CSV table of C-alpha atoms in Angstrom, one decimal:
chain,number,residue,atom,x,y,z
N,1393,GLN,CA,-64.8,152.7,155.2
N,1394,VAL,CA,-68.2,154.3,156.0
N,1395,GLN,CA,-68.0,158.1,155.6
N,1396,LEU,CA,-70.7,160.8,155.9
N,1397,VAL,CA,-71.1,164.0,154.2
N,1398,GLU,CA,-73.9,166.5,155.1
N,1399,SER,CA,-75.0,169.5,153.1
N,1400,GLY,CA,-78.0,172.1,153.4
N,1401,GLY,CA,-76.8,174.8,155.9
N,1402,GLY,CA,-77.0,178.4,155.4
N,1403,SER,CA,-78.1,181.8,156.6
N,1404,VAL,CA,-81.6,182.3,157.1
N,1405,LEU,CA,-83.9,184.6,159.3
N,1406,ALA,CA,-85.7,183.7,162.2
N,1407,GLY,CA,-88.8,181.5,161.4
N,1408,ASN,CA,-87.6,180.0,158.2
N,1409,SER,CA,-86.7,176.5,157.6
N,1410,LEU,CA,-83.7,174.6,156.4
N,1411,ARG,CA,-83.3,171.0,155.4
N,1412,LEU,CA,-80.0,169.3,156.1
N,1413,SER,CA,-78.8,166.1,154.2
N,1414,CYS,CA,-76.6,163.5,154.8
N,1415,VAL,CA,-75.3,161.1,152.5
N,1416,VAL,CA,-73.9,158.0,153.9
N,1417,SER,CA,-70.9,156.0,151.8
N,1418,GLY,CA,-70.7,152.4,152.8
N,1419,TRP,CA,-72.7,150.2,154.7
N,1420,MET,CA,-75.9,151.6,156.5
N,1421,ALA,CA,-77.2,148.6,158.5
N,1422,ASP,CA,-80.5,148.1,160.2
N,1423,GLN,CA,-78.9,148.3,163.6
N,1424,TYR,CA,-77.4,151.7,162.8
N,1425,SER,CA,-78.0,154.8,164.8
N,1426,LEU,CA,-78.3,157.8,162.5
N,1427,ALA,CA,-78.3,161.3,164.4
N,1428,TRP,CA,-77.9,165.0,164.0
N,1429,PHE,CA,-75.4,166.8,166.4
N,1430,ARG,CA,-74.7,170.5,166.8
N,1431,GLN,CA,-72.1,172.7,168.1
N,1432,ALA,CA,-72.0,176.2,168.8
N,1433,PRO,CA,-68.9,178.4,169.6
N,1434,GLY,CA,-67.9,178.0,173.0
N,1435,LYS,CA,-70.4,175.2,174.0
N,1436,GLU,CA,-70.0,171.4,173.7
N,1437,ARG,CA,-71.7,169.1,171.2
N,1438,GLU,CA,-75.1,168.3,171.7
N,1439,GLY,CA,-77.5,166.0,170.2
N,1440,VAL,CA,-80.4,167.2,168.3
N,1441,ALA,CA,-82.1,163.9,166.8
N,1442,ARG,CA,-81.9,160.2,166.2
N,1443,ILE,CA,-83.4,157.6,164.1
N,1444,LEU,CA,-82.4,154.1,163.4
N,1445,CYS,CA,-81.9,152.6,159.9
N,1446,GLU,CA,-84.4,149.7,160.2
N,1447,GLU,CA,-87.6,149.4,158.6
N,1448,ASP,CA,-90.5,151.1,160.8
N,1449,SER,CA,-87.9,152.7,162.9
N,1450,VAL,CA,-89.9,155.7,163.0
N,1451,ARG,CA,-91.0,154.3,166.3
N,1452,ASP,CA,-87.4,155.0,167.7
N,1453,THR,CA,-86.9,158.5,166.6
N,1454,TYR,CA,-85.6,160.7,169.4
N,1455,TYR,CA,-85.4,164.5,169.8
N,1456,ALA,CA,-83.8,166.8,172.1
N,1457,ASP,CA,-86.1,169.0,173.9
N,1458,SER,CA,-84.9,171.8,172.0
N,1459,ALA,CA,-86.0,170.3,168.6
N,1460,LYS,CA,-89.3,168.7,169.6
N,1461,GLY,CA,-92.0,170.2,167.7
N,1462,ARG,CA,-89.7,171.8,165.1
N,1463,PHE,CA,-87.4,169.5,163.8
N,1464,THR,CA,-87.9,166.2,162.0
N,1465,ILE,CA,-85.5,163.5,161.2
N,1466,SER,CA,-86.0,161.2,158.5
N,1467,ARG,CA,-84.3,158.7,156.2
N,1468,ASP,CA,-84.3,157.3,152.8
N,1469,ASN,CA,-82.5,153.9,153.0
N,1470,ALA,CA,-82.7,153.4,149.1
N,1471,LYS,CA,-80.6,156.6,148.6
N,1472,ASN,CA,-78.4,155.8,151.7
N,1473,MET,CA,-79.5,159.4,152.8
N,1474,PHE,CA,-81.1,160.9,156.2
N,1475,PHE,CA,-82.2,164.5,156.9
N,1476,LEU,CA,-83.1,167.0,159.3
N,1477,GLN,CA,-86.1,169.0,158.6
N,1478,MET,CA,-85.7,172.2,160.7
N,1479,ASN,CA,-88.6,174.7,160.8
N,1480,ASN,CA,-89.2,177.8,162.8
N,1481,LEU,CA,-85.6,178.3,163.3
N,1482,LYS,CA,-84.4,180.5,166.1
N,1483,PRO,CA,-81.1,182.3,166.6
N,1484,GLU,CA,-80.2,179.8,169.5
N,1485,ASP,CA,-80.2,177.2,166.7
N,1486,THR,CA,-77.1,178.8,165.1
N,1487,ALA,CA,-74.5,176.2,165.4
N,1488,ASN,CA,-72.4,173.7,163.1
N,1489,TYR,CA,-74.6,170.7,162.2
N,1490,TYR,CA,-72.9,167.2,162.2
N,1491,CYS,CA,-74.3,164.0,160.9
N,1492,ALA,CA,-73.2,161.0,162.9
N,1493,ALA,CA,-73.8,157.2,162.7
N,1494,ALA,CA,-73.0,154.6,165.3
N,1495,ARG,CA,-73.1,150.8,164.7
N,1496,ARG,CA,-75.5,150.0,167.5
N,1497,TRP,CA,-78.5,151.2,168.7
N,1498,VAL,CA,-77.2,153.8,171.2
N,1499,PRO,CA,-78.2,157.0,172.8
N,1500,LEU,CA,-77.9,160.3,171.5
N,1501,LEU,CA,-74.6,161.2,172.9
N,1502,ALA,CA,-71.4,162.1,171.0
N,1503,ALA,CA,-69.3,159.5,172.8
N,1504,ASN,CA,-71.5,156.8,171.1
N,1505,TYR,CA,-71.2,157.7,167.7
N,1506,ASN,CA,-67.9,156.8,165.7
N,1507,VAL,CA,-68.7,158.1,162.3
N,1508,TRP,CA,-68.9,161.9,161.6
N,1509,GLY,CA,-69.2,164.6,158.8
N,1510,GLN,CA,-67.6,167.5,158.7
N,1511,GLY,CA,-70.2,169.7,159.5
N,1512,THR,CA,-72.4,172.1,157.7
N,1513,GLN,CA,-73.1,175.8,159.0
N,1514,VAL,CA,-76.7,177.0,160.2
N,1515,THR,CA,-76.7,180.7,160.9
N,1516,VAL,CA,-80.1,182.1,162.0
N,1517,SER,CA,-80.5,185.7,162.3
N,1518,SER,CA,-83.5,187.8,164.0
């Protein structure tokens, strides 16, 4: 069974950076969608970024408007890992962040993803 474990969260001041990592145990196929979601207290889970596993999938990265220009999703297939580099963090980025995977090329919607990590907390203070 495929499982995901994310790490890298923490408490930082606004303007600082964090890099989240997700280790994928099991099969990471070319057709997989790899994604980051976040959920703040009292809010629904929202997509942050998505990337495909296949070679040259950099063409098919997708970012939520809130992440564009600040966050970068990347992968290292040889290490079965993918990442979310978060720069210029803002208090509104505070949330529990989840990595997720789907076995098809799918949009960045939580309902499309069937494998989830347990979450890592990101807290940004001003």
